[in-house]
Amino acid sequence: MIIREGKSVFKGVAIGSIFVYKKAGKAVNKETVENPAAELKRFEAAKAKAMEQLKGLYEKALRDVGEEEAMIFDVHQMLLDDLDYNDSIKGIIESEQMNAEYAVFMTCEQFAAMFLSMDDDYMRGRAADIKDISERVISILNGTQVSPEAMPEPVIIVAEDLAPSETVQFEKDKLLALVTQKGSANSHTAILARTMNIPSLVTTDIEIDQEYHGRMSVVDGFAGLLYIDPDEITLTKLQEKKRRADEQRALLQEMKGKETVTQSGKHIHLYSNIGGPQDVDAVLENDSEGIGLFRSEFLYLGRDSYPTEEEQFEAYKNVVSRMNGKKVIIRTLDIGADKQADYFEIPTEENPALGFRAIRICLTREEVFKTQLRALYRASAFGTLSIMFPMIISVKEVLRIKEIVEEVKLELDRSDIAYGNVELGIMIETPAAAVISDLLAPHVDFFSIGSNDLSQYTLAIDRQNQSLDNFFDPHHEAILRLIQMTIENAHKNGAWCGICGELGADMELTAKFIQMGIDELSVSPGYTLELRKHIREC
Ligand code: PEP
Ligand code: MG
C-alpha cells in the first residue's frame, strides 16, 4: 500500500482506479528512429484506434443529436483514411526515419496550410478537421489522450497540474476524484472540482508515474490522503467512511424545500455557482434558490475558436429555462490569467493576473463583448436573467458597459427580438472597486463580491501559488473590512449585495456575513444544503 498526502479542496471519499493524466505537449518531439518498420506499425495501431473512436463518436452523435451533427465524425474517418495524408506520413517515417508523432505533425501542418490557402470557405474549414484528427492520433501515440473513450469507466485522475481548459474536457460522469501534484485551493481547477462535487487533493506528494495507471486507490478528501493499492483493513475502513459520508449527505436531504432563514427570520438568498449547463442538474438536485454565478468563460475554454452567438444563446437559454423562473446571474467572460484560450491571442504577459483579462478584453474587443451580450439578452426572454461584469475598477468602465448594453438592446429592438428585464450588477473583486463601492453602487442593481480575487489582490498573494499558503489568511481583517464596506455602500444606494467567491461557503464566517447584512451567498451546489442548515441555526 502506498500513501500520499495532499491538501483537500473538497471533502468526500472516492474509490476507483487511477488514470495518470499527462499534459498533451504542444510541441511534438522530433526524433530519429532506428526501426522505421516498427514505427510504421505504431502509427497503424494508433490510426486503427482513432478510427474505432471516430466510429463510436459517429454512432453516439447519431443517437444523441442526429445525422447532420454526426456527419463530422464520418468526414473525420474519411480524412484519416485519405491516401495522400497516409502516404505523406509513411514517407516521413520511412525515408526520413522520423518518429510517428513528428510525421503526423508535419503532415498535418502541410495539409492544413494547403486547405487554408484555398478560396472556398468549406475547404478552408477542413484545416481544423485535419488538425483535429492529427491531434487525436498524436495523443494516442504519446499516451496523453483524455477523451471519454480513453476512460472506459469513472476514474481518479492523477496529474501534475490541471488548467481549467483541461479540466473542462473531462466528462463529469467519468470522474471520481482529482489529485494533483501542484495547484492551490483557490485555483479554478479546485473550484471546478467543488462544482462537480468530487473529492479533490492539491499539492499532493505524488510522482506522475505511468506505473500508477489503472491501480486501485482511494481518495480520502476528509484526511487529504490518497491510498494506492490499499490493504484489506484500510479499504474496509475507508469504505465505511464513504458509507458514513454518503449517509451524512442523505441526512442533509431533509433541508430540501426548507427556507433559508436565520433564527431571527432574515432570509438569505442561497444560490449556486456553475461553469455551464452541465451543472444545472446539481443545482436542482441540491434545491438551490437560483444561480449566483455562471462563469461563462468556461464556454470559451477547451476549443479552437470563439463560441458563436447562437451557441452561447443555446447554452444560456438552456440554463435559464431549466431554472424555471429562478434567478440566473451570468457573468460575462472572465478570460485571461489562469483561464487561457489560445485563439484569443493574448500576448504573453509578465503578470497575467494583473494583465489583459476579463472586462478589459471585452471593452477592447467590443465585437466579442457584443456577441455575448446579444446572446445573453436573447436568452433573457426565457426566464429571469441577470448579468454581471468581472474585474471592475472604475465608474468609467461601468458607464461604458452600460452604453454598450444600450447599443445591443437597440439592435435587438430594431430586429424585433424579444428580451427580458435584465438586472445589471458588477463583481467586487478588486480592492479599487471595494474602496469606491459608494461611487459604483448608484449605477448598478447589485454587487457580487468575488472574494477569491479580492483576497489575492488585497493581500498581494497569487491565488495560484501554493507555496504562499502559509501567508494566506482568508479571514484577514483587511478583506473583512472591504466586504463590510461594500455591503454598506450597496445598501445605502438601494442595491443588494452577495458573495460568490469561495468565502461564501466558509461556515466560520456565515454568522459574521449575516451580521454585516449580506443578502445572498452563492456557493458550489454541493455546499447548498449544508449551508442552509447552518444558516437556519444562525
Ligand atoms: C472571485 O474572484 O471570487 C470569483 C468568484 O471569480 P473567479 O473565482 O472566477 O475569479
Ligand atoms: Mg474573480
mmCIF file of N, CA, C and O in Angstrom, residues 393-453:
data_model
loop_
_atom_site.group_PDB
_atom_site.id
_atom_site.type_symbol
_atom_site.label_atom_id
_atom_site.label_comp_id
_atom_site.label_asym_id
_atom_site.label_seq_id
_atom_site.Cartn_x
_atom_site.Cartn_y
_atom_site.Cartn_z
ATOM 1 N N ILE A 393 -12.838 48.175 -12.024
ATOM 2 C CA ILE A 393 -12.049 49.033 -11.125
ATOM 3 C C ILE A 393 -12.514 50.491 -11.142
ATOM 4 O O ILE A 393 -12.023 51.298 -10.372
ATOM 5 N N SER A 394 -13.441 50.837 -12.071
ATOM 6 C CA SER A 394 -13.797 52.268 -12.128
ATOM 7 C C SER A 394 -15.240 52.498 -12.556
ATOM 8 O O SER A 394 -15.852 51.632 -13.192
ATOM 9 N N VAL A 395 -15.738 53.694 -12.232
ATOM 10 C CA VAL A 395 -17.089 54.096 -12.654
ATOM 11 C C VAL A 395 -17.111 54.234 -14.178
ATOM 12 O O VAL A 395 -18.089 53.872 -14.842
ATOM 13 N N LYS A 396 -15.999 54.708 -14.718
ATOM 14 C CA LYS A 396 -15.908 54.901 -16.167
ATOM 15 C C LYS A 396 -16.203 53.587 -16.913
ATOM 16 O O LYS A 396 -16.933 53.562 -17.906
ATOM 17 N N GLU A 397 -15.647 52.503 -16.414
ATOM 18 C CA GLU A 397 -15.891 51.199 -17.058
ATOM 19 C C GLU A 397 -17.380 50.856 -17.018
ATOM 20 O O GLU A 397 -17.945 50.405 -18.016
ATOM 21 N N VAL A 398 -17.989 51.089 -15.864
ATOM 22 C CA VAL A 398 -19.404 50.718 -15.723
ATOM 23 C C VAL A 398 -20.255 51.554 -16.698
ATOM 24 O O VAL A 398 -21.165 51.025 -17.351
ATOM 25 N N LEU A 399 -19.923 52.846 -16.800
ATOM 26 C CA LEU A 399 -20.706 53.701 -17.709
ATOM 27 C C LEU A 399 -20.550 53.241 -19.157
ATOM 28 O O LEU A 399 -21.510 53.200 -19.920
ATOM 29 N N ARG A 400 -19.329 52.874 -19.531
ATOM 30 C CA ARG A 400 -19.096 52.402 -20.905
ATOM 31 C C ARG A 400 -19.842 51.085 -21.152
ATOM 32 O O ARG A 400 -20.456 50.894 -22.208
ATOM 33 N N ILE A 401 -19.805 50.196 -20.173
ATOM 34 C CA ILE A 401 -20.525 48.915 -20.307
ATOM 35 C C ILE A 401 -22.001 49.193 -20.552
ATOM 36 O O ILE A 401 -22.631 48.606 -21.438
ATOM 37 N N LYS A 402 -22.547 50.133 -19.781
ATOM 38 C CA LYS A 402 -23.987 50.400 -19.908
ATOM 39 C C LYS A 402 -24.325 51.006 -21.277
ATOM 40 O O LYS A 402 -25.380 50.727 -21.840
ATOM 41 N N GLU A 403 -23.397 51.787 -21.806
ATOM 42 C CA GLU A 403 -23.611 52.335 -23.165
ATOM 43 C C GLU A 403 -23.665 51.187 -24.176
ATOM 44 O O GLU A 403 -24.529 51.141 -25.044
ATOM 45 N N ILE A 404 -22.718 50.265 -24.040
ATOM 46 C CA ILE A 404 -22.670 49.129 -24.987
ATOM 47 C C ILE A 404 -23.934 48.288 -24.846
ATOM 48 O O ILE A 404 -24.518 47.850 -25.842
ATOM 49 N N VAL A 405 -24.365 48.083 -23.611
ATOM 50 C CA VAL A 405 -25.596 47.314 -23.370
ATOM 51 C C VAL A 405 -26.764 47.995 -24.082
ATOM 52 O O VAL A 405 -27.584 47.331 -24.741
ATOM 53 N N GLU A 406 -26.833 49.322 -23.983
ATOM 54 C CA GLU A 406 -27.933 50.038 -24.647
ATOM 55 C C GLU A 406 -27.871 49.866 -26.163
ATOM 56 O O GLU A 406 -28.885 49.707 -26.825
ATOM 57 N N GLU A 407 -26.643 49.886 -26.705
ATOM 58 C CA GLU A 407 -26.496 49.692 -28.165
ATOM 59 C C GLU A 407 -27.023 48.316 -28.558
ATOM 60 O O GLU A 407 -27.726 48.164 -29.563
ATOM 61 N N VAL A 408 -26.679 47.314 -27.764
ATOM 62 C CA VAL A 408 -27.129 45.948 -28.064
ATOM 63 C C VAL A 408 -28.653 45.861 -27.989
ATOM 64 O O VAL A 408 -29.305 45.273 -28.862
ATOM 65 N N LYS A 409 -29.222 46.492 -26.979
ATOM 66 C CA LYS A 409 -30.685 46.438 -26.831
ATOM 67 C C LYS A 409 -31.376 47.117 -28.019
ATOM 68 O O LYS A 409 -32.383 46.631 -28.533
ATOM 69 N N LEU A 410 -30.771 48.223 -28.454
ATOM 70 C CA LEU A 410 -31.336 48.947 -29.598
ATOM 71 C C LEU A 410 -31.310 48.071 -30.861
ATOM 72 O O LEU A 410 -32.287 47.997 -31.613
ATOM 73 N N GLU A 411 -30.179 47.388 -31.054
ATOM 74 C CA GLU A 411 -30.074 46.482 -32.217
ATOM 75 C C GLU A 411 -31.160 45.407 -32.156
ATOM 76 O O GLU A 411 -31.781 45.077 -33.163
ATOM 77 N N LEU A 412 -31.383 44.871 -30.953
ATOM 78 C CA LEU A 412 -32.400 43.816 -30.803
ATOM 79 C C LEU A 412 -33.789 44.390 -31.051
ATOM 80 O O LEU A 412 -34.616 43.768 -31.719
ATOM 81 N N ASP A 413 -34.023 45.615 -30.549
ATOM 82 C CA ASP A 413 -35.324 46.255 -30.781
ATOM 83 C C ASP A 413 -35.568 46.400 -32.278
ATOM 84 O O ASP A 413 -36.645 46.091 -32.776
ATOM 85 N N ARG A 414 -34.529 46.867 -32.973
ATOM 86 C CA ARG A 414 -34.673 47.082 -34.426
ATOM 87 C C ARG A 414 -34.992 45.781 -35.149
ATOM 88 O O ARG A 414 -35.657 45.781 -36.174
ATOM 89 N N SER A 415 -34.466 44.684 -34.630
ATOM 90 C CA SER A 415 -34.730 43.394 -35.290
ATOM 91 C C SER A 415 -35.940 42.699 -34.690
ATOM 92 O O SER A 415 -36.162 41.513 -34.948
ATOM 93 N N ASP A 416 -36.644 43.418 -33.844
ATOM 94 C CA ASP A 416 -37.858 42.850 -33.223
ATOM 95 C C ASP A 416 -37.581 41.584 -32.428
ATOM 96 O O ASP A 416 -38.354 40.631 -32.462
ATOM 97 N N ILE A 417 -36.451 41.563 -31.760
ATOM 98 C CA ILE A 417 -36.114 40.372 -30.958
ATOM 99 C C ILE A 417 -36.447 40.669 -29.494
ATOM 100 O O ILE A 417 -36.021 41.692 -28.940
ATOM 101 N N ALA A 418 -37.189 39.756 -28.904
ATOM 102 C CA ALA A 418 -37.649 39.985 -27.528
ATOM 103 C C ALA A 418 -36.532 39.735 -26.519
ATOM 104 O O ALA A 418 -35.651 38.910 -26.738
ATOM 105 N N TYR A 419 -36.583 40.479 -25.420
ATOM 106 C CA TYR A 419 -35.681 40.205 -24.296
ATOM 107 C C TYR A 419 -36.374 40.614 -23.004
ATOM 108 O O TYR A 419 -37.382 41.339 -23.024
ATOM 109 N N GLY A 420 -35.839 40.123 -21.893
ATOM 110 C CA GLY A 420 -36.498 40.359 -20.604
ATOM 111 C C GLY A 420 -35.970 41.595 -19.901
ATOM 112 O O GLY A 420 -35.168 42.366 -20.449
ATOM 113 N N ASN A 421 -36.413 41.732 -18.660
ATOM 114 C CA ASN A 421 -35.966 42.840 -17.840
ATOM 115 C C ASN A 421 -34.723 42.366 -17.090
ATOM 116 O O ASN A 421 -34.820 41.563 -16.170
ATOM 117 N N VAL A 422 -33.561 42.827 -17.522
ATOM 118 C CA VAL A 422 -32.307 42.250 -17.017
ATOM 119 C C VAL A 422 -31.668 43.144 -15.947
ATOM 120 O O VAL A 422 -31.406 44.319 -16.188
ATOM 121 N N GLU A 423 -31.418 42.561 -14.773
ATOM 122 C CA GLU A 423 -30.698 43.287 -13.726
ATOM 123 C C GLU A 423 -29.212 43.331 -14.100
ATOM 124 O O GLU A 423 -28.681 42.318 -14.573
ATOM 125 N N LEU A 424 -28.558 44.446 -13.855
ATOM 126 C CA LEU A 424 -27.126 44.530 -14.148
ATOM 127 C C LEU A 424 -26.346 44.725 -12.848
ATOM 128 O O LEU A 424 -26.697 45.568 -12.022
ATOM 129 N N GLY A 425 -25.311 43.933 -12.693
ATOM 130 C CA GLY A 425 -24.503 44.061 -11.481
ATOM 131 C C GLY A 425 -23.023 43.953 -11.808
ATOM 132 O O GLY A 425 -22.646 43.661 -12.946
ATOM 133 N N ILE A 426 -22.200 44.189 -10.807
ATOM 134 C CA ILE A 426 -20.754 44.055 -11.032
ATOM 135 C C ILE A 426 -20.135 43.204 -9.932
ATOM 136 O O ILE A 426 -20.661 43.120 -8.823
ATOM 137 N N MET A 427 -19.022 42.597 -10.289
ATOM 138 C CA MET A 427 -18.259 41.860 -9.291
ATOM 139 C C MET A 427 -17.422 42.879 -8.528
ATOM 140 O O MET A 427 -16.847 43.801 -9.118
ATOM 141 N N ILE A 428 -17.369 42.700 -7.226
ATOM 142 C CA ILE A 428 -16.436 43.499 -6.432
ATOM 143 C C ILE A 428 -15.321 42.535 -6.078
ATOM 144 O O ILE A 428 -15.451 41.701 -5.168
ATOM 145 N N GLU A 429 -14.257 42.584 -6.865
ATOM 146 C CA GLU A 429 -13.169 41.619 -6.659
ATOM 147 C C GLU A 429 -11.800 42.277 -6.770
ATOM 148 O O GLU A 429 -10.784 41.599 -6.798
ATOM 149 N N THR A 430 -11.825 43.621 -6.862
ATOM 150 C CA THR A 430 -10.547 44.340 -6.789
ATOM 151 C C THR A 430 -10.675 45.284 -5.591
ATOM 152 O O THR A 430 -11.767 45.789 -5.305
ATOM 153 N N PRO A 431 -9.569 45.533 -4.898
ATOM 154 C CA PRO A 431 -9.652 46.489 -3.778
ATOM 155 C C PRO A 431 -10.175 47.844 -4.263
ATOM 156 O O PRO A 431 -10.934 48.506 -3.558
ATOM 157 N N ALA A 432 -9.812 48.227 -5.507
ATOM 158 C CA ALA A 432 -10.284 49.519 -6.039
ATOM 159 C C ALA A 432 -11.800 49.573 -6.037
ATOM 160 O O ALA A 432 -12.411 50.566 -5.594
ATOM 161 N N ALA A 433 -12.448 48.516 -6.511
ATOM 162 C CA ALA A 433 -13.912 48.507 -6.581
ATOM 163 C C ALA A 433 -14.521 48.562 -5.185
ATOM 164 O O ALA A 433 -15.514 49.264 -4.951
ATOM 165 N N ALA A 434 -13.920 47.826 -4.250
ATOM 166 C CA ALA A 434 -14.472 47.833 -2.885
ATOM 167 C C ALA A 434 -14.353 49.235 -2.282
ATOM 168 O O ALA A 434 -15.308 49.755 -1.702
ATOM 169 N N VAL A 435 -13.207 49.863 -2.486
ATOM 170 C CA VAL A 435 -12.969 51.178 -1.881
ATOM 171 C C VAL A 435 -13.892 52.252 -2.483
ATOM 172 O O VAL A 435 -14.350 53.142 -1.785
ATOM 173 N N ILE A 436 -14.191 52.141 -3.778
ATOM 174 C CA ILE A 436 -15.107 53.141 -4.377
ATOM 175 C C ILE A 436 -16.515 52.557 -4.565
ATOM 176 O O ILE A 436 -17.277 53.011 -5.419
ATOM 177 N N SER A 437 -16.859 51.578 -3.748
ATOM 178 C CA SER A 437 -18.184 50.956 -3.919
ATOM 179 C C SER A 437 -19.304 51.973 -3.708
ATOM 180 O O SER A 437 -20.394 51.817 -4.250
ATOM 181 N N ASP A 438 -19.053 53.037 -2.943
ATOM 182 C CA ASP A 438 -20.076 54.088 -2.783
ATOM 183 C C ASP A 438 -20.327 54.800 -4.114
ATOM 184 O O ASP A 438 -21.444 55.225 -4.409
ATOM 185 N N LEU A 439 -19.286 54.926 -4.938
ATOM 186 C CA LEU A 439 -19.443 55.617 -6.226
ATOM 187 C C LEU A 439 -20.023 54.677 -7.293
ATOM 188 O O LEU A 439 -20.701 55.108 -8.225
ATOM 189 N N LEU A 440 -19.745 53.382 -7.148
ATOM 190 C CA LEU A 440 -20.207 52.408 -8.147
ATOM 191 C C LEU A 440 -21.682 52.034 -7.940
ATOM 192 O O LEU A 440 -22.425 51.835 -8.904
ATOM 193 N N ALA A 441 -22.076 51.960 -6.670
ATOM 194 C CA ALA A 441 -23.413 51.434 -6.348
ATOM 195 C C ALA A 441 -24.569 52.158 -7.052
ATOM 196 O O ALA A 441 -25.513 51.493 -7.497
ATOM 197 N N PRO A 442 -24.529 53.501 -7.178
ATOM 198 C CA PRO A 442 -25.682 54.148 -7.828
ATOM 199 C C PRO A 442 -25.908 53.696 -9.276
ATOM 200 O O PRO A 442 -26.978 53.906 -9.824
ATOM 201 N N HIS A 443 -24.906 53.084 -9.892
ATOM 202 C CA HIS A 443 -25.018 52.719 -11.312
ATOM 203 C C HIS A 443 -25.443 51.277 -11.553
ATOM 204 O O HIS A 443 -25.550 50.857 -12.701
ATOM 205 N N VAL A 444 -25.593 50.508 -10.480
ATOM 206 C CA VAL A 444 -25.893 49.076 -10.692
ATOM 207 C C VAL A 444 -27.047 48.609 -9.807
ATOM 208 O O VAL A 444 -27.436 49.295 -8.862
ATOM 209 N N ASP A 445 -27.562 47.414 -10.137
ATOM 210 C CA ASP A 445 -28.629 46.832 -9.317
ATOM 211 C C ASP A 445 -28.061 46.012 -8.166
ATOM 212 O O ASP A 445 -28.702 45.816 -7.162
ATOM 213 N N PHE A 446 -26.868 45.453 -8.389
ATOM 214 C CA PHE A 446 -26.306 44.611 -7.319
ATOM 215 C C PHE A 446 -24.789 44.517 -7.415
ATOM 216 O O PHE A 446 -24.186 44.808 -8.460
ATOM 217 N N PHE A 447 -24.218 44.112 -6.288
ATOM 218 C CA PHE A 447 -22.792 43.791 -6.207
ATOM 219 C C PHE A 447 -22.671 42.299 -5.890
ATOM 220 O O PHE A 447 -23.470 41.778 -5.099
ATOM 221 N N SER A 448 -21.665 41.657 -6.457
ATOM 222 C CA SER A 448 -21.371 40.293 -6.048
ATOM 223 C C SER A 448 -19.880 40.261 -5.711
ATOM 224 O O SER A 448 -19.036 40.573 -6.566
ATOM 225 N N ILE A 449 -19.589 39.924 -4.470
ATOM 226 C CA ILE A 449 -18.188 40.015 -4.026
ATOM 227 C C ILE A 449 -17.422 38.757 -4.432
ATOM 228 O O ILE A 449 -17.795 37.639 -4.061
ATOM 229 N N GLY A 450 -16.390 38.969 -5.230
ATOM 230 C CA GLY A 450 -15.534 37.859 -5.673
ATOM 231 C C GLY A 450 -14.378 37.766 -4.696
ATOM 232 O O GLY A 450 -13.312 38.341 -4.911
ATOM 233 N N SER A 451 -14.597 37.025 -3.635
ATOM 234 C CA SER A 451 -13.591 37.005 -2.561
ATOM 235 C C SER A 451 -12.284 36.341 -2.990
ATOM 236 O O SER A 451 -11.240 36.607 -2.396
ATOM 237 N N ASN A 452 -12.333 35.509 -4.028
ATOM 238 C CA ASN A 452 -11.092 34.831 -4.443
ATOM 239 C C ASN A 452 -10.084 35.852 -4.970
ATOM 240 O O ASN A 452 -8.931 35.892 -4.557
ATOM 241 N N ASP A 453 -10.560 36.675 -5.895
ATOM 242 C CA ASP A 453 -9.649 37.687 -6.426
ATOM 243 C C ASP A 453 -9.472 38.845 -5.438
ATOM 244 O O ASP A 453 -8.376 39.404 -5.321
#
